[in-house]
Amino acid sequence: MGRTHFLMQIAAVSGLIVASASLAILPVIQFPAVNEASRSSPSWNDGRAVSGFQRSGVRPHTRIWQVPLIDAGGQIVARHALESREIASGMNSTVYGELSESGLPPNLARQVIHTWETVVRPRLAALGSLPDPDGDGQTAFVLLPDKLVPEIPGDPLRGFVLANDLLPREVHPASNEADLVYLVVRSYESNDLAALLAHEGTHLLRAESLRQAGGSLVEADWLNEGLAHLVEQEIAGLTPVLEDRVRQFLDSPDVDGWMVEHAAAGKRWRSGADRGAAFLFLHSLSDGQPLALARRLIESRATGLENLKSALGRNEEEIFKTWSEVTARWSPPSKEEPLAMFRRRAIDRAESLYGAPSASISPSTTIR
C-alpha cells in the first residue's frame, strides 16, 4: 500500500463544514452581519464595552451565542441565537446551557469543567497557546440541545469548534468572539469526555496558531483531524470512537481519498475510515513521540502536507516510504497489530484522576 493510494487532487470546496463524530473544527465561512435588533435581550457578549465585559443587569449570568445550524451534509444552513445561562464555572472554564434546558445529564457541566481543568487543559498548554479572544481567561463550553444537531446514523456528532469564533466581528460578523467549544448534550464516560475535550482543544490550539500567523485559520482537514486524534489518544487512551475509526480503515486500507484538503470534498464528510487512516499515518511518522510531533504541527505556519514535511524534516518520498513500510505489516490476519499496540500504550490517566464519583466535582466549580 504505497504513496499512490493516499494522494489525490486537493479539492477546494468553499462554504462547507468539516465535522466529525466527537470531534471537529469548522472553517472560516462568511455570513451576513448579525441583526442585533432581532435579539430578545442584551447579553454580555452583545455589547462593545471599552473596558472588558459588562454583564446585563436583567440576566447577570446569561449570554447569547450565534450557534450554526448544520445539515447532514456538512453545510451551515442557518444560525440560531441561543440564549443561555451559566450553569457552572471553574478557574479557567465556564459551561453554558439553554435557558429552558431542564433535561441535562446529572453533573455534566461540572464534569466538563473538572475534565478540562485537571485532565486536558494542563496537557494542551504544553503544546501551544490556548486562545482567549474575549480576554476573560475562560474557555466557554456551550451545551447544544439535540434539536440543533443533525441526525447522522452510526456516527453522531458530539462536539465541534468554529474557527471563526476567534475572529473579531469587524473581520467576521458571525463570530462569537470567544474561545468556544460546542458540546452536544448527552451522557459521557470519563475517558470519552476527556478524549472529546482533548480533540476539540487541539483544534483550538491549531486555529490560534494560524490566527497569530495572520493567515487563514483553516488547516487541511486530514491533518487537522489526524492531529487532534493523535493528541486525544495520548491524553485519554484508545477510546471506542477512535478504535472504531481505526478499524474502519484497517477493514478497507486500499480505499483512496483520505488526504483531501477538506473533508466535505468528494462526499467524504465524516468518513470514519479517513480519520482513522490520518491518525495512524501521523502516529507511524512520530518516531514514538506523538506529542513532540503534535507540538511542531500545531506551531507551524504552513498547512497540509507542507506542514508535515516541515515538522518531520523529511521530503514527500521519505514520508510515504515510511508509511508504506508500516502498513505492509498489516495484512488481514495481523490487522489487530496497531490496535494492540495502542491498547498496550493506553493511558488510564483520566479514569485514575476521576476516582470515586464524588471526586469528579472540582472544589473550584461554582454551580448556578
XYZ file of C-alpha atoms in Angstrom:
368
model
C 0.000 0.000 0.000
C 2.134 2.852 -1.310
C 2.066 6.536 -1.788
C -0.271 6.417 -4.791
C -3.066 5.025 -2.633
C -3.070 8.128 -0.458
C -2.505 11.083 -2.744
C -5.335 12.639 -4.674
C -6.034 16.036 -6.079
C -6.822 18.619 -3.442
C -10.446 19.615 -3.697
C -11.149 23.256 -2.958
C -14.678 23.347 -1.583
C -15.678 26.715 -0.186
C -18.521 27.205 2.243
C -18.614 23.642 3.543
C -18.106 22.319 7.063
C -15.611 19.849 8.415
C -17.003 17.875 11.321
C -16.586 14.507 12.960
C -18.458 12.390 15.417
C -16.961 13.699 18.518
C -14.583 15.937 17.045
C -14.418 18.740 14.616
C -13.361 22.162 13.585
C -15.451 24.261 11.257
C -13.551 26.529 8.863
C -13.996 30.231 8.167
C -17.259 30.810 6.334
C -18.729 34.218 5.559
C -22.236 35.148 6.704
C -24.346 38.293 6.658
C -23.934 40.562 9.649
C -25.912 39.687 12.750
C -29.195 41.565 13.066
C -28.727 42.914 16.579
C -32.263 44.324 16.658
C -33.721 40.839 16.362
C -32.219 39.648 19.641
C -34.590 39.210 22.526
C -32.458 40.847 25.206
C -28.977 42.265 25.740
C -26.240 39.981 26.964
C -22.653 40.468 27.957
C -21.184 39.484 24.626
C -23.575 41.680 22.629
C -22.096 44.965 23.832
C -18.894 46.553 22.673
C -17.807 47.896 26.056
C -14.454 49.670 26.021
C -13.139 48.103 29.212
C -13.897 44.388 29.388
C -17.250 42.667 29.538
C -20.306 44.099 31.203
C -22.997 41.714 32.309
C -26.621 42.623 31.778
C -28.440 43.778 34.897
C -31.517 41.847 33.798
C -29.825 38.490 33.400
C -26.406 38.726 35.049
C -25.406 35.200 34.048
C -26.817 34.933 30.524
C -25.096 35.064 27.187
C -26.372 34.827 23.620
C -24.394 32.627 21.254
C -24.756 32.568 17.481
C -24.934 28.794 17.011
C -24.536 27.339 13.499
C -27.293 25.005 12.330
C -25.691 22.185 10.355
C -27.365 19.784 7.961
C -26.380 16.142 7.497
C -24.233 17.098 4.507
C -21.977 19.402 6.464
C -23.439 22.728 5.369
C -24.242 25.591 7.712
C -27.818 26.294 6.669
C -28.688 28.971 9.235
C -27.727 30.423 12.577
C -29.662 30.282 15.808
C -29.348 32.887 18.576
C -29.115 30.588 21.588
C -29.835 32.457 24.796
C -28.077 30.546 27.523
C -27.219 30.779 31.185
C -24.044 29.950 33.030
C -24.546 26.515 34.547
C -21.145 26.094 36.156
C -17.765 27.780 36.151
C -14.238 26.961 37.286
C -10.905 28.729 37.340
C -10.447 28.600 33.558
C -13.757 27.475 32.084
C -17.472 28.196 32.019
C -20.294 25.926 30.844
C -23.432 27.431 29.312
C -26.783 25.767 28.697
C -30.065 26.803 27.105
C -32.248 28.872 29.461
C -35.141 26.446 29.119
C -32.994 23.304 29.261
C -34.167 21.037 32.080
C -33.003 17.620 30.918
C -29.253 17.890 31.381
C -27.487 14.682 32.485
C -26.600 14.916 36.179
C -23.261 16.633 36.836
C -22.483 17.047 33.112
C -21.471 20.703 33.415
C -19.273 20.058 36.431
C -17.651 17.041 34.799
C -16.837 19.141 31.729
C -15.097 21.728 33.898
C -13.252 19.165 36.010
C -12.116 17.196 32.961
C -10.955 20.306 31.144
C -9.114 21.896 34.045
C -7.483 18.843 35.646
C -7.081 16.313 32.824
C -6.980 18.124 29.478
C -6.013 21.785 29.750
C -2.644 21.225 31.503
C -1.565 18.828 28.746
C -2.748 21.122 25.944
C -0.967 24.126 27.448
C 2.332 22.307 26.869
C 1.557 22.002 23.148
C 0.646 25.570 22.231
C -1.162 28.773 23.132
C -4.813 28.448 24.061
C -6.813 31.327 22.575
C -8.591 33.985 24.629
C -10.076 36.482 22.141
C -12.586 37.841 24.678
C -9.926 38.314 27.346
C -11.952 36.732 30.144
C -9.480 33.931 30.919
C -12.247 31.335 30.465
C -12.781 28.695 27.808
C -16.502 28.606 27.052
C -18.401 25.353 26.562
C -21.917 25.633 25.134
C -24.189 22.624 25.624
C -26.253 22.169 22.479
C -29.697 20.534 22.692
C -30.329 17.660 20.280
C -32.795 19.761 18.268
C -29.889 21.865 16.947
C -27.748 18.888 15.890
C -28.126 16.910 12.625
C -29.120 13.263 12.849
C -26.316 11.188 11.372
C -26.906 7.434 11.827
C -23.945 5.451 13.071
C -21.649 8.415 13.682
C -23.431 11.008 15.824
C -21.966 14.477 16.168
C -20.789 15.089 19.744
C -18.932 18.364 19.527
C -17.127 20.852 17.319
C -15.151 24.077 17.191
C -15.826 27.022 14.886
C -12.582 28.740 13.943
C -14.494 31.914 13.053
C -15.252 32.459 16.739
C -11.647 33.521 17.320
C -12.010 36.473 14.931
C -13.241 39.991 15.744
C -16.684 40.825 14.422
C -15.153 43.548 12.282
C -13.457 40.718 10.379
C -16.216 38.112 10.612
C -19.684 39.366 11.636
C -20.917 35.900 12.652
C -18.121 35.418 15.183
C -18.916 34.911 18.861
C -15.535 36.475 19.683
C -14.746 33.744 22.192
C -12.669 30.614 22.695
C -15.682 28.403 22.358
C -16.361 24.648 22.192
C -19.824 23.384 21.238
C -20.819 20.152 23.039
C -23.912 18.081 22.348
C -25.951 17.287 25.448
C -25.593 13.594 26.288
C -24.038 11.346 28.922
C -20.311 10.702 28.540
C -17.961 8.142 30.020
C -14.929 9.695 31.725
C -12.366 8.788 29.065
C -14.764 9.630 26.232
C -15.279 13.116 27.646
C -11.530 13.585 28.129
C -10.930 12.476 24.529
C -13.634 14.788 23.206
C -12.286 17.831 25.041
C -8.681 16.989 24.127
C -9.661 16.678 20.470
C -11.591 19.935 20.356
C -8.955 21.696 22.443
C -6.322 20.656 19.889
C -8.410 22.312 17.182
C -8.431 25.488 19.280
C -4.645 25.364 19.603
C -4.159 24.926 15.863
C -6.634 27.675 14.939
C -4.987 30.058 17.415
C -1.536 29.359 15.992
C -2.774 30.133 12.484
C -4.592 33.238 13.738
C -1.385 34.545 15.290
C 0.376 33.897 11.991
C -2.118 36.251 10.351
C -3.387 33.890 7.661
C -6.329 31.587 7.126
C -7.498 29.668 10.192
C -8.177 26.517 8.176
C -5.776 23.577 8.368
C -6.096 20.772 5.808
C -8.808 18.534 7.204
C -6.903 15.236 7.078
C -4.048 16.783 9.075
C -6.328 18.686 11.439
C -8.322 15.584 12.374
C -5.330 13.248 12.464
C -3.511 15.720 14.718
C -6.484 16.025 17.081
C -6.811 12.234 17.279
C -3.081 11.984 17.971
C -3.378 14.289 20.992
C -6.613 12.778 22.284
C -5.088 9.272 22.244
C -2.117 10.459 24.270
C -4.382 12.099 26.855
C -7.314 9.689 27.091
C -6.066 6.470 25.552
C -7.773 4.411 22.851
C -11.489 5.193 23.191
C -14.234 3.205 21.432
C -14.797 6.092 18.968
C -11.163 6.187 17.851
C -10.853 2.393 17.784
C -13.918 2.179 15.541
C -12.386 4.657 13.105
C -9.097 2.793 13.012
C -10.966 -0.464 12.394
C -12.920 1.092 9.520
C -9.656 1.942 7.805
C -7.984 -1.415 8.529
C -11.012 -3.213 7.090
C -10.529 -1.422 3.749
C -6.975 0.007 3.649
C -6.856 0.376 -0.142
C -9.616 2.964 -0.309
C -8.202 6.174 -1.776
C -9.065 9.697 -0.811
C -8.477 10.442 2.854
C -5.770 13.008 2.180
C -8.098 15.742 0.963
C -7.930 19.421 1.789
C -11.495 19.489 3.047
C -13.474 16.527 4.349
C -16.630 17.696 2.572
C -14.863 17.245 -0.755
C -15.976 14.281 -2.802
C -18.772 13.465 -0.332
C -16.217 12.270 2.211
C -17.560 14.347 5.109
C -17.485 12.407 8.384
C -15.719 9.359 6.931
C -14.514 7.355 9.914
C -12.046 5.373 7.789
C -10.404 8.575 6.550
C -9.927 9.864 10.082
C -8.640 6.520 11.331
C -6.135 6.484 8.467
C -4.987 10.046 9.172
C -4.393 9.171 12.834
C -2.389 6.023 12.014
C -0.470 7.922 9.339
C 0.717 10.616 11.775
C 1.386 8.139 14.567
C 3.523 5.963 12.295
C 5.644 9.014 11.449
C 6.074 10.255 15.029
C 9.112 8.070 15.909
C 7.432 7.112 19.185
C 6.985 10.749 20.252
C 3.425 11.701 19.219
C 3.185 14.811 21.398
C 6.511 16.160 20.147
C 5.240 15.843 16.576
C 1.892 17.333 17.589
C 3.622 20.377 19.074
C 5.547 21.037 15.857
C 2.413 20.635 13.734
C 0.440 22.973 15.995
C 3.091 25.703 15.990
C 3.718 25.660 12.225
C 2.652 28.471 9.900
C 2.418 26.036 6.987
C -0.614 23.820 6.409
C -1.310 20.412 4.951
C 1.499 18.303 3.553
C 3.930 21.253 3.716
C 3.312 21.461 7.465
C 4.001 17.757 7.880
C 7.167 17.866 5.750
C 8.496 20.776 7.791
C 7.627 19.156 11.144
C 9.342 15.884 10.186
C 12.256 17.333 8.247
C 11.550 14.786 5.504
C 10.521 15.056 1.885
C 7.363 13.593 0.438
C 9.039 10.435 -0.840
C 10.563 9.637 2.562
C 7.249 10.229 4.341
C 5.292 7.830 2.170
C 8.084 5.256 2.169
C 7.803 5.087 5.974
C 4.023 4.826 5.773
C 4.234 2.039 3.172
C 6.683 0.061 5.281
C 4.461 0.338 8.342
C 1.236 -0.612 6.603
C 2.843 -3.517 4.728
C 2.830 -5.416 8.030
C -0.926 -5.029 8.427
C -2.094 -7.935 6.312
C -5.647 -9.129 7.125
C -4.528 -11.801 9.642
C -2.499 -9.221 11.585
C -4.614 -6.090 11.257
C -5.143 -6.158 15.027
C -1.459 -5.283 15.467
C -1.851 -1.482 15.527
C -4.849 -1.685 17.848
C -2.967 -3.996 20.204
C -0.106 -1.505 20.252
C -2.414 1.336 21.273
C -4.098 -0.794 23.915
C -0.719 -1.529 25.472
C 0.084 2.166 25.484
C -3.374 3.287 26.564
C -3.278 5.930 29.268
C -5.853 5.473 32.008
C -4.930 8.876 33.360
C -8.472 10.250 33.099
C -10.000 7.268 34.887
C -7.480 7.396 37.729
C -7.886 11.134 38.180
C -11.629 10.845 38.492
C -11.532 8.207 41.208
C -14.805 7.914 43.110
C -17.871 9.631 41.567
C -17.856 12.306 44.261
C -14.281 13.185 43.336
C -15.361 14.194 39.842
C -16.671 17.523 41.158
C -13.908 20.076 41.384
C -13.900 22.264 44.516
C -13.336 25.260 42.230
C -16.575 24.620 40.361
C -19.382 27.099 41.007
C -22.913 25.919 40.231
C -25.547 28.483 39.284
